[in-house]
Amino acid sequence: MRQKIVAGNWKMNTTVSEGIELVNQIVGKIEEVPESVHLIVNVPFTHLFPVSKIIGDIKCPFCKSKISLGAQNCADKEKGAYTGEVSAQMLASVSKAVGTVAGAPEGATGAAVEYVILGHSERRGYYGETNAILFEKMKLALAAGLKVIYCVGEALEERKAGKHFQVVENEIKEVLFNLTDEQMKNVVVAYEPIWAIGTGETATKEQAQEIHAFIRKTLREKFNALAEETPILYGGSCKPSNAKELFSQEDIDGGLIGGASLKADDFLAIAKSF
Ligand code: PEP
């Protein structure tokens, strides 16, 4: 059975204290989330440390295992003179650092930064991240022990021109087809049609299922049975009112949620929509 995942992408939203409040609200009601669903919060870099501590401090082991922490990007270089960049290794080192803060109890550690989003259309579009750059990031992230939420999706003109299958296929083949099976086990795919991101416009359940099935078929060409285990998330104006019909589709294993992940109640309502 594929893991069901609801992942929040906070983007460049919330101050650190607002982010702490938001994650505390989510954690406070995490028992409401069905056992079969896993939550991920992909927060800004500045929020990783306090959120790692909050998740690390969850008392009930079952609740703690239901939520993971993620980042939204990492560098395409290992380390060095790259002002402003944050490496995959740095992300992987956050959790241990929580225990070194003055006053931290003996043996305290935070929750690991377990995931990183790569290939989001905002990174591809605004920051010129090509498939070649994304493959470099992917290798470094996986080598650092992170799991990757890899985003693919077409623009409106590409869909209107009937090129959406081709665009998505290229994004998969040029990055994921270079991975080994072992690496691919740590990848989650997110299909996010660019025309549905932050627009209020959602792909219909039929449109979404059609391309999710296509993504799985494409993955099967290289990864065979592993394609059946790879979670494929839908992203693009997913909200409490449409999550249920999207998540009821055979090849939709959950959602990558932007705007609606900034309200704890909406995020939790989406997680309860399976
Ligand atoms: C996203 O950008 O990952 C996203 C899905 O955004 P929204 O839910 O706001 O459309």
mmCIF file of C-alpha atoms and ligand atoms in Angstrom:
data_model
loop_
_atom_site.group_PDB
_atom_site.id
_atom_site.type_symbol
_atom_site.label_atom_id
_atom_site.label_comp_id
_atom_site.label_asym_id
_atom_site.label_seq_id
_atom_site.Cartn_x
_atom_site.Cartn_y
_atom_site.Cartn_z
ATOM 1 C CA MET A 1 0.000 0.000 0.000
ATOM 2 C CA ARG A 2 1.370 3.390 -0.965
ATOM 3 C CA GLN A 3 1.884 5.943 1.777
ATOM 4 C CA LYS A 4 -0.813 8.647 1.815
ATOM 5 C CA ILE A 5 0.800 12.042 2.265
ATOM 6 C CA VAL A 6 -0.443 15.570 2.839
ATOM 7 C CA ALA A 7 2.479 17.984 2.572
ATOM 8 C CA GLY A 8 2.296 21.717 3.251
ATOM 9 C CA ASN A 9 4.445 24.096 1.224
ATOM 10 C CA TRP A 10 4.519 27.302 3.244
ATOM 11 C CA LYS A 11 6.570 29.110 0.572
ATOM 12 C CA MET A 12 7.827 32.550 1.723
ATOM 13 C CA ASN A 13 5.027 33.050 4.224
ATOM 14 C CA THR A 14 4.881 33.595 8.008
ATOM 15 C CA THR A 15 7.380 35.194 10.355
ATOM 16 C CA VAL A 16 9.206 32.768 12.623
ATOM 17 C CA SER A 17 6.761 33.363 15.493
ATOM 18 C CA GLU A 18 3.749 32.947 13.178
ATOM 19 C CA GLY A 19 5.285 29.715 11.876
ATOM 20 C CA ILE A 20 5.778 28.429 15.417
ATOM 21 C CA GLU A 21 2.140 29.200 16.187
ATOM 22 C CA LEU A 22 0.974 27.456 13.018
ATOM 23 C CA VAL A 23 2.949 24.288 13.673
ATOM 24 C CA ASN A 24 1.817 24.244 17.317
ATOM 25 C CA GLN A 25 -1.797 24.411 16.110
ATOM 26 C CA ILE A 26 -1.211 21.488 13.727
ATOM 27 C CA VAL A 27 0.603 19.415 16.356
ATOM 28 C CA GLY A 28 -2.134 20.204 18.898
ATOM 29 C CA LYS A 29 -4.737 18.448 16.743
ATOM 30 C CA ILE A 30 -2.575 15.801 15.104
ATOM 31 C CA GLU A 31 -4.503 12.996 16.780
ATOM 32 C CA GLU A 32 -7.417 13.857 14.463
ATOM 33 C CA VAL A 33 -5.358 12.832 11.405
ATOM 34 C CA PRO A 34 -6.178 9.299 10.228
ATOM 35 C CA GLU A 35 -3.574 6.680 11.047
ATOM 36 C CA SER A 36 -2.880 5.999 7.370
ATOM 37 C CA VAL A 37 -1.996 9.619 6.523
ATOM 38 C CA HIS A 38 1.420 11.198 6.943
ATOM 39 C CA LEU A 39 1.864 14.975 7.266
ATOM 40 C CA ILE A 40 4.888 16.954 6.109
ATOM 41 C CA VAL A 41 5.457 20.656 6.774
ATOM 42 C CA ASN A 42 7.913 22.247 4.339
ATOM 43 C CA VAL A 43 8.837 25.462 6.083
ATOM 44 C CA PRO A 44 11.204 28.373 5.254
ATOM 45 C CA PHE A 45 14.883 27.852 6.199
ATOM 46 C CA THR A 46 14.610 30.299 9.106
ATOM 47 C CA HIS A 47 11.846 28.170 10.660
ATOM 48 C CA LEU A 48 13.574 24.789 10.480
ATOM 49 C CA PHE A 49 15.314 24.983 13.832
ATOM 50 C CA PRO A 50 12.325 25.927 16.042
ATOM 51 C CA VAL A 51 9.962 23.619 14.148
ATOM 52 C CA SER A 52 12.470 20.760 14.470
ATOM 53 C CA LYS A 53 12.413 21.356 18.214
ATOM 54 C CA ILE A 54 8.595 21.479 18.409
ATOM 55 C CA ILE A 55 8.177 18.213 16.485
ATOM 56 C CA GLY A 56 11.071 16.640 18.409
ATOM 57 C CA ASP A 57 9.320 17.526 21.678
ATOM 58 C CA ILE A 58 5.995 15.803 20.805
ATOM 59 C CA LYS A 59 5.453 13.444 23.715
ATOM 60 C CA CYS A 60 3.282 10.703 22.198
ATOM 61 C CA PRO A 61 5.533 8.551 19.910
ATOM 62 C CA PHE A 62 2.587 7.693 17.631
ATOM 63 C CA CYS A 63 1.771 11.385 17.060
ATOM 64 C CA LYS A 64 5.452 12.194 16.528
ATOM 65 C CA SER A 65 5.699 9.558 13.810
ATOM 66 C CA LYS A 66 2.760 11.145 11.952
ATOM 67 C CA ILE A 67 4.526 14.376 11.003
ATOM 68 C CA SER A 68 7.796 15.120 9.231
ATOM 69 C CA LEU A 69 9.723 18.308 8.674
ATOM 70 C CA GLY A 70 10.878 19.455 5.253
ATOM 71 C CA ALA A 71 12.642 22.337 3.522
ATOM 72 C CA GLN A 72 11.682 23.971 0.241
ATOM 73 C CA ASN A 73 15.005 24.001 -1.592
ATOM 74 C CA CYS A 74 18.708 23.181 -1.318
ATOM 75 C CA ALA A 75 21.839 24.195 -3.181
ATOM 76 C CA ASP A 76 23.156 22.461 -6.280
ATOM 77 C CA LYS A 77 26.682 22.587 -4.820
ATOM 78 C CA GLU A 78 28.101 20.651 -1.890
ATOM 79 C CA LYS A 79 29.676 23.588 -0.007
ATOM 80 C CA GLY A 80 31.892 26.618 -0.416
ATOM 81 C CA ALA A 81 31.710 30.182 -1.700
ATOM 82 C CA TYR A 82 28.037 30.314 -2.721
ATOM 83 C CA THR A 83 26.687 33.274 -0.783
ATOM 84 C CA GLY A 84 23.099 32.872 0.321
ATOM 85 C CA GLU A 85 22.831 29.178 -0.492
ATOM 86 C CA VAL A 86 21.905 26.384 1.941
ATOM 87 C CA SER A 87 23.336 22.919 1.310
ATOM 88 C CA ALA A 88 21.643 19.564 1.673
ATOM 89 C CA GLN A 89 24.204 18.659 4.363
ATOM 90 C CA MET A 90 23.244 21.762 6.348
ATOM 91 C CA LEU A 91 19.596 20.706 6.245
ATOM 92 C CA ALA A 92 20.510 17.217 7.399
ATOM 93 C CA SER A 93 22.474 18.673 10.329
ATOM 94 C CA VAL A 94 19.627 20.699 11.894
ATOM 95 C CA SER A 95 18.136 18.057 14.197
ATOM 96 C CA LYS A 96 21.346 17.271 16.091
ATOM 97 C CA ALA A 97 22.000 20.961 16.664
ATOM 98 C CA VAL A 98 18.734 21.296 18.630
ATOM 99 C CA GLY A 99 20.290 19.308 21.485
ATOM 100 C CA THR A 100 23.297 21.629 21.688
ATOM 101 C CA VAL A 101 21.311 24.754 22.592
ATOM 102 C CA ALA A 102 22.038 26.071 26.092
ATOM 103 C CA GLY A 103 19.586 24.554 28.570
ATOM 104 C CA ALA A 104 18.550 21.661 26.305
ATOM 105 C CA PRO A 105 18.007 18.448 28.273
ATOM 106 C CA GLU A 106 20.638 15.715 28.014
ATOM 107 C CA GLY A 107 20.270 13.746 24.773
ATOM 108 C CA ALA A 108 17.672 16.136 23.333
ATOM 109 C CA THR A 109 17.440 16.207 19.556
ATOM 110 C CA GLY A 110 14.973 17.826 17.251
ATOM 111 C CA ALA A 111 13.042 16.144 14.475
ATOM 112 C CA ALA A 112 15.209 15.552 11.423
ATOM 113 C CA VAL A 113 14.732 17.654 8.334
ATOM 114 C CA GLU A 114 13.556 14.635 6.419
ATOM 115 C CA TYR A 115 12.284 16.078 3.132
ATOM 116 C CA VAL A 116 13.177 18.764 0.632
ATOM 117 C CA ILE A 117 10.995 20.021 -2.225
ATOM 118 C CA LEU A 118 12.841 20.194 -5.567
ATOM 119 C CA GLY A 119 11.588 21.258 -8.977
ATOM 120 C CA HIS A 120 8.720 23.450 -7.824
ATOM 121 C CA SER A 121 7.492 25.511 -10.784
ATOM 122 C CA GLU A 122 8.297 28.721 -8.889
ATOM 123 C CA ARG A 123 11.943 27.604 -8.655
ATOM 124 C CA ARG A 124 11.964 26.483 -12.284
ATOM 125 C CA GLY A 125 10.236 29.664 -13.502
ATOM 126 C CA TYR A 126 11.615 32.483 -11.311
ATOM 127 C CA TYR A 127 15.091 31.103 -10.600
ATOM 128 C CA GLY A 128 15.883 29.319 -13.850
ATOM 129 C CA GLU A 129 16.242 25.850 -12.356
ATOM 130 C CA THR A 130 16.616 23.436 -15.254
ATOM 131 C CA ASN A 131 16.315 19.666 -15.156
ATOM 132 C CA ALA A 132 20.147 19.498 -15.207
ATOM 133 C CA ILE A 133 20.417 21.742 -12.119
ATOM 134 C CA LEU A 134 17.652 19.792 -10.417
ATOM 135 C CA PHE A 135 19.476 16.528 -10.994
ATOM 136 C CA GLU A 136 22.541 17.989 -9.209
ATOM 137 C CA LYS A 137 20.336 19.065 -6.282
ATOM 138 C CA MET A 138 18.620 15.684 -6.269
ATOM 139 C CA LYS A 139 21.926 13.782 -6.018
ATOM 140 C CA LEU A 140 23.176 15.961 -3.156
ATOM 141 C CA ALA A 141 19.874 15.795 -1.263
ATOM 142 C CA LEU A 142 19.680 12.003 -1.502
ATOM 143 C CA ALA A 143 23.364 11.615 -0.588
ATOM 144 C CA ALA A 144 22.718 13.705 2.539
ATOM 145 C CA GLY A 145 19.985 11.268 3.529
ATOM 146 C CA LEU A 146 17.052 13.523 2.664
ATOM 147 C CA LYS A 147 13.905 12.416 0.884
ATOM 148 C CA VAL A 148 12.834 14.500 -2.096
ATOM 149 C CA ILE A 149 9.404 15.760 -3.125
ATOM 150 C CA TYR A 150 10.040 16.240 -6.838
ATOM 151 C CA CYS A 151 7.550 18.521 -8.634
ATOM 152 C CA VAL A 152 6.534 18.310 -12.273
ATOM 153 C CA GLY A 153 3.780 20.049 -14.220
ATOM 154 C CA GLU A 154 2.888 21.987 -17.327
ATOM 155 C CA ALA A 155 1.990 25.619 -18.036
ATOM 156 C CA LEU A 156 -1.453 26.580 -19.368
ATOM 157 C CA GLU A 157 -0.195 27.153 -22.940
ATOM 158 C CA GLU A 158 1.437 23.727 -22.890
ATOM 159 C CA ARG A 159 -1.809 22.089 -21.796
ATOM 160 C CA LYS A 160 -3.805 24.014 -24.398
ATOM 161 C CA ALA A 161 -1.342 22.854 -27.051
ATOM 162 C CA GLY A 162 -1.745 19.257 -25.877
ATOM 163 C CA LYS A 163 1.907 19.104 -24.790
ATOM 164 C CA HIS A 164 1.346 18.367 -21.098
ATOM 165 C CA PHE A 165 2.258 14.687 -21.336
ATOM 166 C CA GLN A 166 5.488 15.527 -23.149
ATOM 167 C CA VAL A 167 6.494 18.237 -20.628
ATOM 168 C CA VAL A 168 5.893 15.980 -17.641
ATOM 169 C CA GLU A 169 7.612 13.022 -19.316
ATOM 170 C CA ASN A 170 10.740 15.131 -19.959
ATOM 171 C CA GLU A 171 10.801 16.398 -16.370
ATOM 172 C CA ILE A 172 10.665 12.805 -15.167
ATOM 173 C CA LYS A 173 13.070 11.243 -17.638
ATOM 174 C CA GLU A 174 15.745 13.964 -17.458
ATOM 175 C CA VAL A 175 15.932 13.824 -13.661
ATOM 176 C CA LEU A 176 14.422 10.696 -12.140
ATOM 177 C CA PHE A 177 15.574 8.266 -14.843
ATOM 178 C CA ASN A 178 19.168 9.000 -13.762
ATOM 179 C CA LEU A 179 18.501 7.578 -10.289
ATOM 180 C CA THR A 180 19.050 4.056 -9.045
ATOM 181 C CA ASP A 181 16.180 2.054 -7.534
ATOM 182 C CA GLU A 182 17.657 2.647 -4.070
ATOM 183 C CA GLN A 183 17.627 6.424 -4.631
ATOM 184 C CA MET A 184 14.139 6.353 -6.125
ATOM 185 C CA LYS A 185 12.772 4.754 -2.942
ATOM 186 C CA ASN A 186 13.349 8.146 -1.293
ATOM 187 C CA VAL A 187 11.470 10.179 -3.885
ATOM 188 C CA VAL A 188 7.866 11.357 -3.812
ATOM 189 C CA VAL A 189 6.528 12.877 -7.047
ATOM 190 C CA ALA A 190 4.167 15.868 -7.006
ATOM 191 C CA TYR A 191 2.151 16.740 -10.115
ATOM 192 C CA GLU A 192 1.414 20.446 -10.015
ATOM 193 C CA PRO A 193 -0.117 22.002 -13.125
ATOM 194 C CA ILE A 194 1.294 25.540 -13.116
ATOM 195 C CA TRP A 195 -2.085 26.970 -14.161
ATOM 196 C CA ALA A 196 -3.638 25.645 -10.952
ATOM 197 C CA ILE A 197 -1.037 26.898 -8.473
ATOM 198 C CA GLY A 198 -2.341 29.722 -6.304
ATOM 199 C CA THR A 199 -4.991 30.566 -8.933
ATOM 200 C CA GLY A 200 -8.057 28.962 -7.362
ATOM 201 C CA GLU A 201 -8.264 26.893 -10.578
ATOM 202 C CA THR A 202 -8.042 23.138 -9.857
ATOM 203 C CA ALA A 203 -7.480 20.287 -12.281
ATOM 204 C CA THR A 204 -10.624 18.166 -12.428
ATOM 205 C CA LYS A 205 -10.348 14.758 -10.805
ATOM 206 C CA GLU A 206 -10.349 13.204 -14.296
ATOM 207 C CA GLN A 207 -7.562 15.501 -15.563
ATOM 208 C CA ALA A 208 -5.502 14.836 -12.455
ATOM 209 C CA GLN A 209 -6.032 11.049 -12.494
ATOM 210 C CA GLU A 210 -5.180 10.875 -16.205
ATOM 211 C CA ILE A 211 -1.786 12.483 -15.741
ATOM 212 C CA HIS A 212 -1.027 10.736 -12.446
ATOM 213 C CA ALA A 213 -1.614 7.397 -14.208
ATOM 214 C CA PHE A 214 0.662 8.602 -17.018
ATOM 215 C CA ILE A 215 3.382 9.511 -14.493
ATOM 216 C CA ARG A 216 3.148 6.067 -12.915
ATOM 217 C CA LYS A 217 3.282 4.400 -16.334
ATOM 218 C CA THR A 218 6.381 6.450 -17.202
ATOM 219 C CA LEU A 219 8.055 5.533 -13.890
ATOM 220 C CA ARG A 220 7.299 1.848 -14.591
ATOM 221 C CA GLU A 221 9.456 1.999 -17.762
ATOM 222 C CA LYS A 222 12.538 2.508 -15.611
ATOM 223 C CA PHE A 223 11.634 1.376 -12.102
ATOM 224 C CA ASN A 224 9.192 -1.481 -12.757
ATOM 225 C CA ALA A 225 7.335 -2.534 -9.583
ATOM 226 C CA LEU A 226 8.812 0.346 -7.584
ATOM 227 C CA ALA A 227 6.504 2.665 -9.545
ATOM 228 C CA GLU A 228 3.562 1.098 -7.706
ATOM 229 C CA GLU A 229 5.066 2.149 -4.382
ATOM 230 C CA THR A 230 5.990 5.717 -5.320
ATOM 231 C CA PRO A 231 3.558 8.242 -3.829
ATOM 232 C CA ILE A 232 2.327 10.747 -6.438
ATOM 233 C CA LEU A 233 0.777 13.874 -4.910
ATOM 234 C CA TYR A 234 -1.502 16.409 -6.558
ATOM 235 C CA GLY A 235 -0.841 20.119 -6.030
ATOM 236 C CA GLY A 236 -2.675 23.185 -7.281
ATOM 237 C CA SER A 237 -5.413 24.980 -5.328
ATOM 238 C CA CYS A 238 -6.184 21.844 -3.344
ATOM 239 C CA LYS A 239 -8.463 22.752 -0.427
ATOM 240 C CA PRO A 240 -10.910 21.111 1.996
ATOM 241 C CA SER A 241 -13.757 21.412 -0.535
ATOM 242 C CA ASN A 242 -12.023 19.518 -3.364
ATOM 243 C CA ALA A 243 -9.489 17.263 -1.596
ATOM 244 C CA LYS A 244 -11.859 14.313 -1.151
ATOM 245 C CA GLU A 245 -12.701 13.899 -4.830
ATOM 246 C CA LEU A 246 -9.068 14.300 -5.862
ATOM 247 C CA PHE A 247 -7.786 11.857 -3.232
ATOM 248 C CA SER A 248 -10.406 9.275 -4.204
ATOM 249 C CA GLN A 249 -8.631 8.746 -7.539
ATOM 250 C CA GLU A 250 -6.608 5.582 -7.936
ATOM 251 C CA ASP A 251 -3.231 7.169 -8.649
ATOM 252 C CA ILE A 252 -3.522 10.241 -6.402
ATOM 253 C CA ASP A 253 -1.800 9.481 -3.122
ATOM 254 C CA GLY A 254 -2.268 12.831 -1.422
ATOM 255 C CA GLY A 255 -1.526 16.488 -1.921
ATOM 256 C CA LEU A 256 1.146 19.153 -1.923
ATOM 257 C CA ILE A 257 -0.700 22.093 -0.444
ATOM 258 C CA GLY A 258 0.301 25.748 -0.761
ATOM 259 C CA GLY A 259 -2.193 28.397 0.360
ATOM 260 C CA ALA A 260 -4.433 26.062 2.360
ATOM 261 C CA SER A 261 -1.465 24.782 4.405
ATOM 262 C CA LEU A 262 -1.177 28.182 6.088
ATOM 263 C CA LYS A 263 -4.352 27.604 8.103
ATOM 264 C CA ALA A 264 -4.071 24.686 10.512
ATOM 265 C CA ASP A 265 -7.770 23.827 10.287
ATOM 266 C CA ASP A 266 -7.753 23.737 6.470
ATOM 267 C CA PHE A 267 -4.552 21.701 6.379
ATOM 268 C CA LEU A 268 -5.965 19.199 8.877
ATOM 269 C CA ALA A 269 -9.305 19.061 7.057
ATOM 270 C CA ILE A 270 -7.434 18.157 3.854
ATOM 271 C CA ALA A 271 -5.540 15.443 5.750
ATOM 272 C CA LYS A 272 -8.893 14.025 6.887
ATOM 273 C CA SER A 273 -10.223 13.882 3.294
ATOM 274 C CA PHE A 274 -9.117 10.366 2.346
HETATM 275 C C1 PEP B 1 2.167 24.809 -4.425
HETATM 276 O O1 PEP B 1 2.682 25.844 -4.807
HETATM 277 O O2 PEP B 1 2.877 23.830 -4.137
HETATM 278 C C2 PEP B 1 0.708 24.765 -4.365
HETATM 279 C C3 PEP B 1 0.118 23.627 -4.536
HETATM 280 O O3 PEP B 1 0.068 25.959 -4.142
HETATM 281 P P1 PEP B 1 -1.518 26.214 -3.946
HETATM 282 O O4 PEP B 1 -2.060 25.081 -3.137
HETATM 283 O O5 PEP B 1 -1.602 27.533 -3.233
HETATM 284 O O6 PEP B 1 -2.094 26.251 -5.327
#
